Coordinates of C-alpha atoms in Angstrom, one line a residue:
M241 CA 95.3 140.8 -47.1
E242 CA 94.6 141.3 -43.4
P243 CA 97.8 139.7 -42.2
E244 CA 99.7 141.9 -44.6
F245 CA 98.0 145.0 -43.3
L246 CA 98.7 144.0 -39.7
R247 CA 102.4 143.4 -40.6
L248 CA 102.6 146.9 -42.2
S249 CA 100.8 148.5 -39.3
S250 CA 103.3 146.8 -36.9
I251 CA 106.2 148.1 -38.9
A252 CA 104.8 151.6 -39.0
M253 CA 104.1 151.5 -35.2
T254 CA 107.7 150.4 -34.5
F255 CA 109.1 153.1 -36.7
M256 CA 107.0 155.8 -35.1
S257 CA 107.9 154.5 -31.6
F258 CA 111.6 154.7 -32.6
I259 CA 111.3 158.3 -33.8
F260 CA 109.3 159.4 -30.7
G261 CA 111.9 157.7 -28.5
A262 CA 114.8 159.4 -30.2
I263 CA 113.1 162.8 -30.0
F264 CA 112.4 162.2 -26.3
G265 CA 116.0 161.1 -25.8
S266 CA 117.1 164.5 -27.1
F267 CA 115.1 166.0 -24.3
L268 CA 116.6 163.6 -21.8
N269 CA 120.0 164.8 -22.9
V270 CA 119.0 168.3 -21.9
I271 CA 118.0 167.1 -18.4
I272 CA 121.2 165.1 -18.0
V273 CA 123.4 168.2 -18.9
R274 CA 121.4 171.0 -17.2
L275 CA 119.9 169.5 -14.1
P276 CA 123.3 169.0 -12.2
K277 CA 124.2 172.6 -13.1
K278 CA 120.9 173.9 -11.9
L279 CA 121.2 171.9 -8.6
E280 CA 124.8 173.1 -8.1
Y281 CA 123.6 176.7 -8.4
Q282 CA 120.8 176.1 -5.9
W283 CA 123.2 174.5 -3.4
K284 CA 125.6 177.4 -3.7
R285 CA 122.8 179.9 -2.9
E286 CA 121.7 177.8 0.0
C287 CA 125.2 177.7 1.4
L288 CA 125.6 181.5 1.1
D289 CA 122.2 182.0 2.8
Y290 CA 123.1 179.5 5.6
L291 CA 126.5 181.1 6.2
Q292 CA 124.9 184.6 5.9
L293 CA 127.5 185.7 3.4
C294 CA 125.4 188.6 2.1
N295 CA 128.3 190.3 0.5
T296 CA 129.3 187.3 -1.6
H297 CA 128.3 187.8 -5.2
L298 CA 126.8 184.8 -7.0
P299 CA 126.1 185.4 -10.8
E300 CA 122.4 185.3 -11.7
E301 CA 121.4 181.8 -13.0
K302 CA 120.9 181.8 -16.7
I303 CA 120.1 178.2 -17.3
G304 CA 117.0 176.1 -16.8
I305 CA 115.7 172.8 -18.2
A306 CA 113.7 174.6 -21.0
Y307 CA 116.0 177.5 -21.6
P308 CA 118.2 178.8 -23.1
R309 CA 118.2 177.2 -26.6
S310 CA 120.4 174.3 -27.2
H311 CA 123.9 175.5 -27.9
C312 CA 127.5 174.3 -28.1
P313 CA 129.0 173.9 -24.6
N314 CA 132.3 175.3 -25.9
C315 CA 131.5 178.3 -28.1
K316 CA 128.0 178.8 -26.7
I317 CA 126.6 179.4 -30.2
A318 CA 122.9 178.3 -30.5
L319 CA 122.3 175.3 -32.7
A320 CA 120.3 175.6 -36.0
W321 CA 117.1 173.5 -36.2
W322 CA 118.7 170.9 -38.4
Q323 CA 121.6 170.5 -35.9
N324 CA 119.1 169.4 -33.3
I325 CA 117.7 166.4 -35.2
P326 CA 118.1 163.4 -33.0
L327 CA 120.7 160.9 -34.2
V328 CA 120.9 162.3 -37.7
S329 CA 122.5 165.7 -36.8
F330 CA 125.5 164.0 -35.1
F331 CA 126.4 162.3 -38.3
L332 CA 125.6 165.3 -40.5
L333 CA 128.0 167.3 -38.4
R334 CA 130.5 164.4 -38.3
G335 CA 130.6 164.6 -34.6
R336 CA 131.8 168.2 -34.4
C337 CA 130.2 171.6 -33.7
G338 CA 129.4 173.4 -36.9
A339 CA 130.8 176.7 -35.5
C340 CA 133.9 175.9 -33.5
Q341 CA 134.6 172.4 -34.8
R342 CA 135.0 171.1 -31.2
E343 CA 134.1 167.4 -30.9
I344 CA 130.6 166.6 -29.8
S345 CA 130.3 164.0 -27.1
V346 CA 129.2 160.6 -28.5
R347 CA 127.0 160.3 -25.4
Y348 CA 124.3 162.5 -27.0
P349 CA 123.5 160.0 -29.9
I350 CA 123.9 157.1 -27.5
I351 CA 121.3 158.4 -25.1
E352 CA 119.0 159.1 -28.0
L353 CA 119.5 155.6 -29.4
I354 CA 118.9 153.9 -26.1
S355 CA 115.8 156.0 -25.5
A356 CA 114.5 155.0 -29.0
L357 CA 115.1 151.3 -28.3
V358 CA 113.5 151.5 -24.8
T359 CA 110.4 153.1 -26.3
V360 CA 110.1 150.4 -29.0
L361 CA 110.7 147.6 -26.5
S362 CA 108.1 149.1 -24.0
I363 CA 105.4 149.4 -26.7
A364 CA 106.2 145.9 -28.1
K365 CA 106.1 144.3 -24.6
F366 CA 103.2 146.1 -22.9
G367 CA 101.2 147.4 -25.8
P368 CA 99.1 150.6 -25.7
T369 CA 98.3 150.3 -22.0
S370 CA 98.9 152.3 -18.8
T371 CA 101.5 149.7 -17.9
M372 CA 103.5 150.8 -21.0
V373 CA 103.3 154.4 -19.9
Y374 CA 104.6 153.6 -16.5
A375 CA 107.3 151.4 -18.0
L376 CA 108.5 154.3 -20.1
I377 CA 108.6 156.7 -17.1
F378 CA 110.6 154.1 -15.2
S379 CA 113.0 153.5 -18.0
Y380 CA 113.5 157.1 -18.9
S381 CA 114.1 158.0 -15.3
L382 CA 116.7 155.2 -15.0
L383 CA 118.4 156.4 -18.1
V384 CA 118.7 160.0 -16.8
L385 CA 119.9 158.8 -13.4
G386 CA 122.5 156.5 -14.8
A387 CA 123.9 159.1 -17.2
I388 CA 124.0 161.8 -14.5
D389 CA 125.7 159.4 -12.1
A390 CA 128.3 158.5 -14.7
D391 CA 129.0 162.1 -15.4
C392 CA 128.8 163.7 -12.0
K393 CA 128.7 160.9 -9.4
L394 CA 125.3 162.2 -8.4
L395 CA 121.8 160.8 -8.1
P396 CA 119.4 163.7 -7.6
D397 CA 116.8 163.4 -4.9
I398 CA 114.5 165.3 -7.2
I399 CA 114.3 162.2 -9.4
T400 CA 115.0 159.3 -7.0
V401 CA 112.5 160.2 -4.3
P402 CA 109.5 160.8 -6.6
L403 CA 110.4 157.6 -8.5
L404 CA 110.2 155.7 -5.3
W405 CA 106.7 157.0 -4.4
L406 CA 105.5 156.6 -8.0
G407 CA 106.6 152.9 -7.9
L408 CA 104.5 152.4 -4.8
F409 CA 101.5 154.1 -6.4
V410 CA 101.9 152.1 -9.7
N411 CA 102.0 148.8 -7.8
S412 CA 99.0 149.8 -5.6
Q413 CA 97.3 148.9 -8.9
G414 CA 99.4 145.8 -9.4
H415 CA 101.1 146.8 -12.7
F416 CA 104.5 145.1 -12.0
T417 CA 104.1 143.5 -8.6
N418 CA 101.8 143.6 -5.7
L419 CA 101.8 146.4 -3.1
H420 CA 103.1 144.3 -0.3
S421 CA 106.2 143.3 -2.4
A422 CA 106.6 146.9 -3.5
V423 CA 106.6 148.3 0.1
L424 CA 109.1 145.6 1.2
G425 CA 111.2 146.3 -1.9
G426 CA 111.4 150.0 -1.0
M427 CA 112.3 149.3 2.6
L428 CA 114.8 146.5 2.1
G429 CA 116.4 148.2 -0.9
Y430 CA 117.3 151.2 1.2
L431 CA 118.2 149.3 4.4
F432 CA 120.5 146.8 2.7
L433 CA 122.8 149.3 1.0
W434 CA 122.6 151.6 4.1
T435 CA 123.9 148.6 6.2
V436 CA 126.7 147.9 3.8
F437 CA 127.6 151.6 3.8
Q438 CA 127.8 151.6 7.6
L439 CA 129.8 148.4 7.9
F440 CA 132.3 149.6 5.3
K441 CA 132.7 152.9 7.1
V442 CA 133.3 151.2 10.4
V443 CA 136.0 149.0 8.8
T444 CA 137.7 151.5 6.6
G445 CA 136.7 154.9 7.9
K446 CA 135.6 155.9 4.4
D447 CA 132.3 156.3 2.6
G448 CA 131.9 153.4 0.2
M449 CA 128.9 154.9 -1.7
G450 CA 126.5 157.8 -1.7
Y451 CA 123.0 158.0 -0.2
G452 CA 121.6 158.3 -3.7
D453 CA 122.5 154.7 -4.3
F454 CA 120.3 153.7 -1.3
K455 CA 117.3 155.7 -2.7
L456 CA 117.8 154.3 -6.2
L457 CA 117.8 150.7 -5.1
A458 CA 114.7 151.5 -2.9
A459 CA 113.0 152.9 -5.9
I460 CA 113.8 149.8 -8.0
G461 CA 112.5 147.7 -5.2
A462 CA 109.3 149.7 -5.1
W463 CA 108.8 149.2 -8.8
L464 CA 109.9 145.6 -9.2
G465 CA 109.3 144.1 -5.8
W466 CA 111.7 142.8 -3.1
E467 CA 112.1 139.4 -4.8
L468 CA 114.3 141.0 -7.6
L469 CA 116.6 142.9 -5.2
P470 CA 119.2 140.1 -4.9
I471 CA 119.6 139.8 -8.7
T472 CA 119.6 143.5 -9.1
L473 CA 122.5 143.7 -6.7
F474 CA 124.3 140.8 -8.3
L475 CA 124.0 142.2 -11.8
S476 CA 125.0 145.7 -10.8
S477 CA 127.9 144.5 -8.7
M478 CA 129.3 142.2 -11.3
T479 CA 129.0 144.7 -14.1
A480 CA 130.5 147.5 -11.9
L481 CA 133.4 145.1 -11.0
I482 CA 134.1 144.2 -14.7
A483 CA 133.8 147.8 -15.8
G484 CA 136.2 148.9 -13.0
L485 CA 138.8 146.3 -13.9
V486 CA 138.6 147.1 -17.6
T487 CA 138.9 150.9 -17.2
F488 CA 141.7 150.5 -14.6
S489 CA 143.6 148.1 -16.9
L490 CA 143.3 150.6 -19.7
K491 CA 144.5 153.3 -17.4
L492 CA 141.3 155.2 -17.8
M493 CA 140.8 155.5 -14.1
K494 CA 143.0 155.5 -11.0
K495 CA 142.9 153.1 -8.1
D496 CA 141.0 155.5 -5.8
D497 CA 138.6 156.9 -8.4
P498 CA 135.0 156.3 -7.4
I499 CA 132.9 154.1 -9.6
P500 CA 129.4 155.4 -10.4
F501 CA 127.6 152.4 -8.9
G502 CA 124.2 154.1 -9.4
A503 CA 124.6 153.8 -13.2
F504 CA 125.0 150.0 -12.8
I505 CA 122.0 149.7 -10.4
A506 CA 119.9 151.7 -13.0
A507 CA 121.0 149.4 -15.8
A508 CA 120.2 146.3 -13.8
G509 CA 116.8 147.6 -12.9
W510 CA 116.0 148.3 -16.5
V511 CA 117.1 144.8 -17.6
L512 CA 114.9 143.2 -15.0
L513 CA 111.9 145.3 -15.9
Y514 CA 111.9 143.7 -19.3
T515 CA 113.0 140.2 -18.3
E516 CA 110.5 140.1 -15.5
S517 CA 112.2 137.3 -13.5
Y518 CA 115.6 136.4 -12.3
N519 CA 114.9 132.8 -13.5
I520 CA 116.1 133.8 -17.0
F521 CA 119.7 134.1 -15.6
F522 CA 119.9 130.7 -14.0

């Protein structure tokens, strides 16, 4: 009787974890869409202030992370409550806005599904512990960063820098690695890509990547330790190369189009969080 109860409890916990993850994934979608717009508005205001263009009119910002209500990006009509149900509403609406019939990006249910699976995996691996909470914060942050970079070629400092410092704090308690490894991971993660960037610029005269990539790899080093930086770079570079070749061969991108390398760094960091060691790949 007891094993059967434990089995049912495990199934119920998995189901609730999946539901929570999908709901939280819906919130992550809001951040992914609205944060770049909010940052762009702030940067425009800062530019106007710096250039002292007092007579230049900038429309008042009407968007935040928590407001306005979720709406169709095309017709701007607010969504009904049932149109906001994670995963389910996309299929109920058949992938189209209920008002204007414009197609809804498939990215929304994909983010919700990934968030749900990440939540289930974190709880299954780490149990109801503080390590599980930190693993979720790390995973959700990587998911947001990867999606924003894929969309906007941007890795916001407002996420990457706190993520770096949080990784050092978390590992001061030894959750994923020791503090010495975390500090070295943060330093070497940044310096390695910064060095590659400078060498590439000297040789080609072009910027090969953005500074956000340096900070993201530093954050991953702070969370997972310097020992996993080589495999992080290997996985991210190989997947970026394969993705670039496939999209180029399908004529989905041009030769000079930038590849959102941060998205692949984030994916590699997430994989290594749950596999724990590069030994699994060799």
